[in-house]
PDB file of C-alpha atoms and ligand atoms in Angstrom:
ATOM      1  CA  MET A   1       0.054  -0.006  -0.119  1.00 33.00           C
ATOM      2  CA  SER A   2       1.174   3.270  -1.035  1.00 34.00           C
ATOM      3  CA  ARG A   3       2.224   5.872   2.074  1.00 35.00           C
ATOM      4  CA  ASP A   4       0.333   7.849   0.367  1.00 33.00           C
ATOM      5  CA  GLU A   5      -2.654   6.294  -0.736  1.00 31.00           C
ATOM      6  CA  GLY A   6      -5.664   8.737   0.789  1.00 34.00           C
ATOM      7  CA  PHE A   7      -3.864  11.925   0.707  1.00 36.00           C
ATOM      8  CA  SER A   8      -5.825  14.199  -1.629  1.00 38.00           C
ATOM      9  CA  ASP A   9      -3.681  17.079  -4.182  1.00 36.00           C
ATOM     10  CA  GLN A  10      -4.693  19.387  -1.744  1.00 41.00           C
ATOM     11  CA  THR A  11      -2.217  17.567   1.047  1.00 44.00           C
ATOM     12  CA  VAL A  12       0.702  16.952   1.654  1.00 43.00           C
ATOM     13  CA  PRO A  13       2.309  15.312   5.143  1.00 48.00           C
ATOM     14  CA  VAL A  14       4.224  16.723   7.835  1.00 47.00           C
ATOM     15  CA  GLY A  15       8.070  15.551   7.779  1.00 40.00           C
ATOM     16  CA  ARG A  16       8.770  15.121  12.287  1.00 40.00           C
ATOM     17  CA  ARG A  17      11.678  17.661  11.453  1.00 37.00           C
ATOM     18  CA  VAL A  18       9.636  20.365  10.032  1.00 37.00           C
ATOM     19  CA  PHE A  19       7.184  19.529  12.310  1.00 40.00           C
ATOM     20  CA  LEU A  20       9.374  19.803  15.675  1.00 39.00           C
ATOM     21  CA  GLY A  21      10.468  22.955  14.399  1.00 36.00           C
ATOM     22  CA  ILE A  22       7.485  25.003  13.384  1.00 38.00           C
ATOM     23  CA  ALA A  23       5.136  23.621  16.858  1.00 43.00           C
ATOM     24  CA  GLY A  24       8.495  23.118  19.237  1.00 39.00           C
ATOM     25  CA  LEU A  25       6.101  21.442  21.456  1.00 39.00           C
ATOM     26  CA  GLY A  26       9.162  18.230  21.227  1.00 34.00           C
ATOM     27  CA  ILE A  27       7.048  15.801  22.123  1.00 37.00           C
ATOM     28  CA  LEU A  28       5.408  15.068  18.896  1.00 42.00           C
ATOM     29  CA  GLY A  29       5.555  11.594  16.083  1.00 36.00           C
ATOM     30  CA  VAL A  30       4.435  13.066  13.176  1.00 42.00           C
ATOM     31  CA  LEU A  31       4.579  11.695   9.881  1.00 39.00           C
ATOM     32  CA  PHE A  32       5.990   9.461   6.860  1.00 34.00           C
ATOM     33  CA  GLY A  33       9.094  11.023   5.075  1.00 30.00           C
ATOM     34  CA  SER A  34      10.032  11.339   1.387  1.00 26.00           C
ATOM     35  CA  ARG A  35       6.815  14.072   0.405  1.00 30.00           C
ATOM     36  CA  VAL A  36       7.706  15.563   3.782  1.00 30.00           C
ATOM     37  CA  GLN A  37      10.868  16.741   3.676  1.00 29.00           C
ATOM     38  CA  ARG A  38      10.038  19.492   1.061  1.00 33.00           C
ATOM     39  CA  ALA A  39      11.104  23.389   0.883  1.00 29.00           C
ATOM     40  CA  VAL A  40       7.648  24.214   1.671  1.00 31.00           C
ATOM     41  CA  GLY A  41       7.862  22.978   4.891  1.00 34.00           C
ATOM     42  CA  SER A  42      10.436  24.298   6.469  1.00 36.00           C
ATOM     43  CA  ALA A  43       9.255  27.612   5.241  1.00 33.00           C
ATOM     44  CA  VAL A  44       5.884  27.118   7.283  1.00 36.00           C
ATOM     45  CA  GLY A  45       7.397  28.132  10.577  1.00 37.00           C
ATOM     46  CA  THR A  46       7.996  31.381   9.394  1.00 38.00           C
ATOM     47  CA  GLY A  47       4.206  31.802   7.968  1.00 41.00           C
ATOM     48  CA  LEU A  48       5.741  31.836   4.824  1.00 44.00           C
ATOM     49  CA  GLY A  49       3.450  29.423   3.722  1.00 41.00           C
ATOM     50  CA  GLY A  50       0.794  30.884   2.019  1.00 42.00           C
ATOM     51  CA  LEU A  51       3.249  33.095  -0.344  1.00 50.00           C
ATOM     52  CA  ILE A  52       5.112  30.421  -2.073  1.00 52.00           C
ATOM     53  CA  PRO A  53       3.815  27.967  -4.885  1.00 54.00           C
ATOM     54  CA  GLY A  54       2.897  24.747  -2.020  1.00 55.00           C
ATOM     55  CA  GLY A  55       2.425  26.170  -0.130  1.00 69.00           C
ATOM     56  CA  ASP A  56      -1.908  26.196   1.066  1.00 87.00           C
ATOM     57  CA  ARG A  57      -1.948  22.282   1.516  1.00 92.00           C
ATOM     58  CA  PHE A  58      -2.618  20.712   4.748  1.00 95.00           C
ATOM     59  CA  ARG A  59      -0.198  19.267   6.904  1.00 95.00           C
ATOM     60  CA  ILE A  60      -1.178  16.339   8.284  1.00 95.00           C
ATOM     61  CA  TYR A  61      -0.747  15.718  12.009  1.00 96.00           C
ATOM     62  CA  SER A  62      -0.692  12.711  13.907  1.00 97.00           C
ATOM     63  CA  VAL A  63       0.921  13.426  18.085  1.00 96.00           C
ATOM     64  CA  THR A  64       0.646   9.031  17.758  1.00 96.00           C
ATOM     65  CA  GLY A  65       2.932   9.378  14.832  1.00 94.00           C
ATOM     66  CA  SER A  66      -0.079   7.003  13.284  1.00 95.00           C
ATOM     67  CA  PHE A  67      -2.872   6.597  12.140  1.00 97.00           C
ATOM     68  CA  PRO A  68      -6.395   4.755  13.940  1.00 97.00           C
ATOM     69  CA  LYS A  69      -8.129   2.552  11.115  1.00 96.00           C
ATOM     70  CA  VAL A  70     -11.648   2.948  11.724  1.00 97.00           C
ATOM     71  CA  ASP A  71     -13.814   1.011   9.447  1.00 98.00           C
ATOM     72  CA  PRO A  72     -16.738   3.646   8.696  1.00 98.00           C
ATOM     73  CA  SER A  73     -19.050  -0.095   9.670  1.00 98.00           C
ATOM     74  CA  ALA A  74     -17.377  -0.031  13.171  1.00 98.00           C
ATOM     75  CA  TYR A  75     -17.056   3.531  13.826  1.00 98.00           C
ATOM     76  CA  ARG A  76     -18.863   4.729  17.021  1.00 98.00           C
ATOM     77  CA  LEU A  77     -19.630   7.964  18.483  1.00 98.00           C
ATOM     78  CA  LYS A  78     -20.126   7.803  22.723  1.00 98.00           C
ATOM     79  CA  ILE A  79     -22.092  10.745  23.887  1.00 98.00           C
ATOM     80  CA  THR A  80     -21.889  10.611  27.535  1.00 98.00           C
ATOM     81  CA  GLY A  81     -21.342  12.536  30.812  1.00 98.00           C
ATOM     82  CA  LEU A  82     -23.686  14.631  32.043  1.00 98.00           C
ATOM     83  CA  VAL A  83     -26.181  13.897  29.522  1.00 98.00           C
ATOM     84  CA  ASN A  84     -30.123  12.373  30.181  1.00 98.00           C
ATOM     85  CA  ARG A  85     -29.643   9.901  27.507  1.00 98.00           C
ATOM     86  CA  PRO A  86     -25.742   8.613  26.856  1.00 98.00           C
ATOM     87  CA  HIS A  87     -25.897   7.932  23.319  1.00 98.00           C
ATOM     88  CA  THR A  88     -23.745   5.087  21.234  1.00 98.00           C
ATOM     89  CA  LEU A  89     -24.185   6.598  16.962  1.00 98.00           C
ATOM     90  CA  THR A  90     -23.257   4.251  14.171  1.00 98.00           C
ATOM     91  CA  LEU A  91     -22.039   6.614  10.846  1.00 98.00           C
ATOM     92  CA  ASP A  92     -24.952   5.702   9.687  1.00 98.00           C
ATOM     93  CA  GLN A  93     -27.243   7.324  12.374  1.00 98.00           C
ATOM     94  CA  LEU A  94     -25.040   9.945  12.257  1.00 98.00           C
ATOM     95  CA  MET A  95     -25.931  10.353   8.796  1.00 98.00           C
ATOM     96  CA  THR A  96     -28.836  10.065   8.859  1.00 98.00           C
ATOM     97  CA  MET A  97     -29.205  13.951  11.003  1.00 98.00           C
ATOM     98  CA  PRO A  98     -29.484  16.862   9.826  1.00 98.00           C
ATOM     99  CA  SER A  99     -26.181  18.008   8.347  1.00 98.00           C
ATOM    100  CA  VAL A 100     -25.282  21.426   7.749  1.00 98.00           C
ATOM    101  CA  LYS A 101     -21.965  22.330   4.831  1.00 98.00           C
ATOM    102  CA  LEU A 102     -19.862  24.782   5.573  1.00 98.00           C
ATOM    103  CA  VAL A 103     -16.992  26.172   3.177  1.00 98.00           C
ATOM    104  CA  LYS A 104     -13.846  28.009   5.519  1.00 97.00           C
ATOM    105  CA  ASP A 105     -10.601  28.491   5.141  1.00 96.00           C
ATOM    106  CA  PHE A 106      -8.463  26.134   7.143  1.00 97.00           C
ATOM    107  CA  GLN A 107      -6.191  27.442   9.292  1.00 96.00           C
ATOM    108  CA  CYS A 108      -3.746  26.131  11.420  1.00 95.00           C
ATOM    109  CA  VAL A 109      -1.833  27.748  14.387  1.00 94.00           C
ATOM    110  CA  THR A 110       1.706  27.496  13.504  1.00 92.00           C
ATOM    111  CA  GLY A 111       1.073  29.735  10.246  1.00 91.00           C
ATOM    112  CA  TRP A 112      -0.030  27.147   7.297  1.00 94.00           C
ATOM    113  CA  LYS A 113      -4.461  27.881   5.863  1.00 95.00           C
ATOM    114  CA  VAL A 114      -5.875  26.154   3.434  1.00 97.00           C
ATOM    115  CA  PRO A 115      -8.185  28.283   1.458  1.00 96.00           C
ATOM    116  CA  GLN A 116     -12.268  27.139   1.261  1.00 96.00           C
ATOM    117  CA  VAL A 117     -12.153  23.857   2.329  1.00 98.00           C
ATOM    118  CA  HIS A 118     -15.681  21.866   1.950  1.00 98.00           C
ATOM    119  CA  TRP A 119     -17.200  20.557   4.990  1.00 98.00           C
ATOM    120  CA  GLU A 120     -20.079  18.667   5.788  1.00 98.00           C
ATOM    121  CA  GLY A 121     -21.822  16.899   9.188  1.00 98.00           C
ATOM    122  CA  VAL A 122     -23.914  17.187  11.629  1.00 98.00           C
ATOM    123  CA  ARG A 123     -24.228  20.140  13.792  1.00 98.00           C
ATOM    124  CA  LEU A 124     -22.666  19.868  17.651  1.00 98.00           C
ATOM    125  CA  SER A 125     -25.605  21.249  18.665  1.00 98.00           C
ATOM    126  CA  ASP A 126     -28.282  19.155  17.054  1.00 98.00           C
ATOM    127  CA  ILE A 127     -26.286  15.991  18.918  1.00 98.00           C
ATOM    128  CA  LEU A 128     -26.338  17.802  22.462  1.00 98.00           C
ATOM    129  CA  ASP A 129     -30.330  17.845  21.710  1.00 98.00           C
ATOM    130  CA  VAL A 130     -30.382  14.508  20.895  1.00 98.00           C
ATOM    131  CA  VAL A 131     -28.941  13.163  24.470  1.00 98.00           C
ATOM    132  CA  GLY A 132     -29.911  16.460  26.521  1.00 98.00           C
ATOM    133  CA  VAL A 133     -27.525  18.461  28.232  1.00 98.00           C
ATOM    134  CA  SER A 134     -27.688  18.533  32.254  1.00 98.00           C
ATOM    135  CA  ASP A 135     -28.299  21.363  33.823  1.00 98.00           C
ATOM    136  CA  ARG A 136     -24.496  21.024  35.534  1.00 98.00           C
ATOM    137  CA  ALA A 137     -22.693  20.316  32.436  1.00 98.00           C
ATOM    138  CA  THR A 138     -20.332  23.809  31.686  1.00 98.00           C
ATOM    139  CA  ALA A 139     -18.366  22.161  28.491  1.00 98.00           C
ATOM    140  CA  VAL A 140     -17.588  19.588  26.790  1.00 98.00           C
ATOM    141  CA  GLU A 141     -14.574  16.899  26.084  1.00 98.00           C
ATOM    142  CA  PHE A 142     -13.489  14.428  23.219  1.00 98.00           C
ATOM    143  CA  ASP A 143     -11.610  11.926  22.609  1.00 98.00           C
ATOM    144  CA  SER A 144      -9.806  10.432  19.459  1.00 98.00           C
ATOM    145  CA  TYR A 145      -9.478   6.838  18.367  1.00 98.00           C
ATOM    146  CA  ASP A 146      -5.823   7.618  18.200  1.00 98.00           C
ATOM    147  CA  GLY A 147      -6.533   6.992  22.361  1.00 98.00           C
ATOM    148  CA  VAL A 148      -3.888  10.602  22.959  1.00 97.00           C
ATOM    149  CA  ASP A 149      -5.013  13.576  21.381  1.00 98.00           C
ATOM    150  CA  THR A 150      -7.955  15.530  23.280  1.00 98.00           C
ATOM    151  CA  GLU A 151     -10.244  18.785  23.145  1.00 98.00           C
ATOM    152  CA  SER A 152     -12.997  20.518  24.925  1.00 98.00           C
ATOM    153  CA  LEU A 153     -15.239  23.702  24.127  1.00 98.00           C
ATOM    154  CA  THR A 154     -17.280  25.308  26.811  1.00 98.00           C
ATOM    155  CA  LEU A 155     -20.946  24.056  26.196  1.00 98.00           C
ATOM    156  CA  SER A 156     -21.550  27.459  24.753  1.00 97.00           C
ATOM    157  CA  GLN A 157     -18.917  27.482  21.893  1.00 98.00           C
ATOM    158  CA  ALA A 158     -19.969  24.076  21.385  1.00 98.00           C
ATOM    159  CA  ARG A 159     -23.487  25.205  19.552  1.00 98.00           C
ATOM    160  CA  LEU A 160     -22.617  27.557  18.115  1.00 98.00           C
ATOM    161  CA  PRO A 161     -23.765  26.455  14.245  1.00 98.00           C
ATOM    162  CA  ASP A 162     -20.143  26.484  12.603  1.00 98.00           C
ATOM    163  CA  VAL A 163     -19.350  23.607  15.415  1.00 98.00           C
ATOM    164  CA  ILE A 164     -20.194  20.677  13.272  1.00 98.00           C
ATOM    165  CA  VAL A 165     -19.239  16.681  14.027  1.00 99.00           C
ATOM    166  CA  ALA A 166     -17.711  15.761  10.530  1.00 99.00           C
ATOM    167  CA  TYR A 167     -17.513  12.916   7.944  1.00 98.00           C
ATOM    168  CA  ARG A 168     -17.177  14.850   4.374  1.00 98.00           C
ATOM    169  CA  MET A 169     -14.185  17.106   3.345  1.00 98.00           C
ATOM    170  CA  LEU A 170     -12.845  17.944   0.906  1.00 97.00           C
ATOM    171  CA  GLY A 171     -15.644  16.762  -1.591  1.00 97.00           C
ATOM    172  CA  GLY A 172     -15.144  13.207  -0.999  1.00 98.00           C
ATOM    173  CA  PRO A 173     -15.356  11.013   2.616  1.00 98.00           C
ATOM    174  CA  ILE A 174     -13.311  12.238   5.373  1.00 98.00           C
ATOM    175  CA  THR A 175      -9.804  10.327   4.627  1.00 98.00           C
ATOM    176  CA  THR A 176      -8.282   7.607   6.916  1.00 98.00           C
ATOM    177  CA  PRO A 177      -5.099  10.460   7.183  1.00 97.00           C
ATOM    178  CA  HIS A 178      -7.661  13.539   8.166  1.00 98.00           C
ATOM    179  CA  GLY A 179      -9.604  12.329  10.966  1.00 98.00           C
ATOM    180  CA  GLY A 180     -12.107   9.584   9.043  1.00 98.00           C
ATOM    181  CA  PRO A 181     -14.720   8.207   8.988  1.00 98.00           C
ATOM    182  CA  VAL A 182     -15.876  11.137  11.916  1.00 98.00           C
ATOM    183  CA  ARG A 183     -13.606  14.223  13.056  1.00 98.00           C
ATOM    184  CA  LEU A 184     -14.835  17.287  14.557  1.00 99.00           C
ATOM    185  CA  TYR A 185     -14.479  20.564  13.128  1.00 98.00           C
ATOM    186  CA  VAL A 186     -14.442  23.672  15.195  1.00 98.00           C
ATOM    187  CA  ALA A 187     -15.213  26.049  12.392  1.00 98.00           C
ATOM    188  CA  PRO A 188     -14.227  29.909  14.422  1.00 98.00           C
ATOM    189  CA  MET A 189     -10.805  28.185  15.981  1.00 97.00           C
ATOM    190  CA  TYR A 190      -7.386  27.423  14.247  1.00 97.00           C
ATOM    191  CA  GLY A 191      -6.836  23.915  13.290  1.00 98.00           C
ATOM    192  CA  TYR A 192      -5.703  22.091  16.867  1.00 98.00           C
ATOM    193  CA  LYS A 193      -9.520  22.106  18.299  1.00 98.00           C
ATOM    194  CA  SER A 194     -10.655  20.173  15.195  1.00 98.00           C
ATOM    195  CA  LEU A 195      -9.848  16.697  16.748  1.00 98.00           C
ATOM    196  CA  LYS A 196      -9.723  13.430  14.576  1.00 98.00           C
ATOM    197  CA  TRP A 197     -10.768  10.163  14.889  1.00 98.00           C
ATOM    198  CA  LEU A 198     -13.619  11.260  17.266  1.00 98.00           C
ATOM    199  CA  SER A 199     -14.767   8.899  19.588  1.00 98.00           C
ATOM    200  CA  GLU A 200     -16.238   9.951  21.964  1.00 98.00           C
ATOM    201  CA  VAL A 201     -18.452  12.917  22.837  1.00 98.00           C
ATOM    202  CA  ARG A 202     -18.175  13.717  27.359  1.00 98.00           C
ATOM    203  CA  LEU A 203     -20.484  16.766  28.782  1.00 98.00           C
ATOM    204  CA  VAL A 204     -18.457  17.937  32.385  1.00 98.00           C
ATOM    205  CA  GLU A 205     -18.872  20.229  34.969  1.00 98.00           C
ATOM    206  CA  LYS A 206     -15.449  21.074  35.071  1.00 97.00           C
ATOM    207  CA  PRO A 207     -13.142  20.187  31.601  1.00 96.00           C
ATOM    208  CA  THR A 208      -9.488  19.117  31.851  1.00 95.00           C
ATOM    209  CA  LEU A 209      -7.050  20.392  29.815  1.00 96.00           C
ATOM    210  CA  GLY A 210      -6.649  19.040  26.281  1.00 97.00           C
ATOM    211  CA  PHE A 211      -3.672  17.512  24.540  1.00 97.00           C
ATOM    212  CA  TRP A 212      -2.004  20.880  22.566  1.00 97.00           C
ATOM    213  CA  GLU A 213      -3.030  23.443  25.190  1.00 96.00           C
ATOM    214  CA  ALA A 214      -1.794  21.430  27.922  1.00 96.00           C
ATOM    215  CA  ASN A 215       1.478  22.061  25.683  1.00 94.00           C
ATOM    216  CA  GLY A 216       1.047  25.528  25.578  1.00 95.00           C
ATOM    217  CA  TYR A 217      -1.631  26.304  22.794  1.00 96.00           C
ATOM    218  CA  PRO A 218      -4.668  28.851  23.864  1.00 95.00           C
ATOM    219  CA  VAL A 219      -8.056  27.036  25.463  1.00 95.00           C
ATOM    220  CA  ASP A 220      -9.717  29.749  23.432  1.00 94.00           C
ATOM    221  CA  ALA A 221      -8.444  29.520  19.786  1.00 96.00           C
ATOM    222  CA  TRP A 222     -10.640  31.964  18.245  1.00 97.00           C
ATOM    223  CA  ILE A 223      -8.801  32.849  14.688  1.00 95.00           C
ATOM    224  CA  ASN A 224      -8.046  36.810  14.661  1.00 77.00           C
ATOM    225  CA  GLY A 225     -10.671  38.524  12.111  1.00 51.00           C
ATOM    226  CA  SER A 226     -11.614  35.242  11.078  1.00 49.00           C
ATOM    227  CA  GLN A 227     -14.324  35.525   8.357  1.00 44.00           C
ATOM    228  CA  ASN A 228     -17.877  34.071   9.205  1.00 51.00           C
ATOM    229  CA  ALA A 229     -17.903  30.446   7.992  1.00 54.00           C
ATOM    230  CA  SER A 230     -20.948  30.099   4.966  1.00 55.00           C
ATOM    231  CA  VAL A 231     -23.434  28.206   6.064  1.00 56.00           C
ATOM    232  CA  SER A 232     -25.786  26.318   4.584  1.00 54.00           C
TER     233      SER A 232
HETATM  234  N1  LIG B 301      -6.927  13.263  16.736  1.00 86.16           N
HETATM  235  C1  LIG B 301      -5.925  14.292  16.571  1.00 86.16           C
HETATM  236  N2  LIG B 301      -5.966  15.554  16.449  1.00 86.16           N
HETATM  237  C2  LIG B 301      -5.810  16.544  15.172  1.00 86.16           C
HETATM  238  C3  LIG B 301      -4.105  17.143  15.443  1.00 86.16           C
HETATM  239  C4  LIG B 301      -3.484  15.876  15.966  1.00 86.16           C
HETATM  240  O1  LIG B 301      -2.487  15.718  15.916  1.00 86.16           O
HETATM  241  N3  LIG B 301      -4.649  14.427  16.268  1.00 86.16           N
HETATM  242  N4  LIG B 301      -3.466  17.636  15.066  1.00 86.16           N
HETATM  243  C5  LIG B 301      -5.006  19.066  15.718  1.00 86.16           C
HETATM  244  C6  LIG B 301      -3.884  20.036  14.572  1.00 86.16           C
HETATM  245  S1  LIG B 301      -2.566  21.028  15.306  1.00 86.16           S
HETATM  246  C7  LIG B 301      -3.699  20.448  13.215  1.00 86.16           C
HETATM  247  S2  LIG B 301      -4.118  21.992  12.618  1.00 86.16           S
HETATM  248  C8  LIG B 301      -5.190  19.792  12.523  1.00 86.16           C
HETATM  249  C9  LIG B 301      -4.210  19.289  11.106  1.00 86.16           C
HETATM  250  O2  LIG B 301      -5.635  17.963   9.764  1.00 86.16           O
HETATM  251  P1  LIG B 301      -5.123  17.557   8.989  1.00 86.16           P
HETATM  252  O3  LIG B 301      -4.218  16.450   9.683  1.00 86.16           O
HETATM  253  O4  LIG B 301      -6.635  16.737   8.832  1.00 86.16           O
HETATM  254  O5  LIG B 301      -4.534  18.435   8.028  1.00 86.16           O
HETATM  255  O6  LIG B 301      -5.690  18.189  12.978  1.00 86.16           O
HETATM  256  C10 LIG B 301      -5.639  18.962  14.791  1.00 86.16           C
HETATM  257  N5  LIG B 301      -6.760  17.526  15.130  1.00 86.16           N
HETATM  258 MO1  LIG B 302      -2.380  22.719  14.130  1.00 86.16          MO
END
């Protein structure tokens, strides 16, 4: 199987050297070699990524250094914690819920940006309505099938109309490298909030710091001066 399988032409993986250079977190095992070690990658950290040819591509991240492979038929999304009716949803069940499409620039806090990315999925707020959120809940925690990355949002952030549980991206089903079959997409915030391989949504009274936040990224990741996502 080719290493590049599943990568769209809008995609370039990020090499360990490049990534550590730009993120400086020192703990991340990111990605496969070859295509990665391109000059364009090393320019990203300087913020030139968007100015040079090939700069506006996704860098594929995984904090574990590999991708959890989740078959669409085996996929489950658990909604747990302070809810009235805990649920476990299959991908088919998610896909029968009302869906929303978003188109927006995708922006990593390290400086790279992909213009006008198309997304489709279910509003997180619709899922929260299905399970019924307890009065004591103030925040939502998110877990990944990778077993390491975690995120959180306040309940009011989680209820924003452009925060979705996404199953389509870039014109097709979400590929494994991009976090498929299902990832979170938090349109108004930087990319690290858009947790890939989403496995669990948990309502809590007090959130614990997410993976990136524990490593120094801001808990509130609003993209400055961002345009609102177009919603349909
Ligand atoms: N599970 C998981 N989700 C993740 C990450 C990760 O390493 N693991 N990286 C985050 C960061 S920092 C960014 S910018 C985006 C990148 O999305 P992509 O890998 O599809 O390009 O995913 C976010 N979600
Ligand atoms: Mo990122």
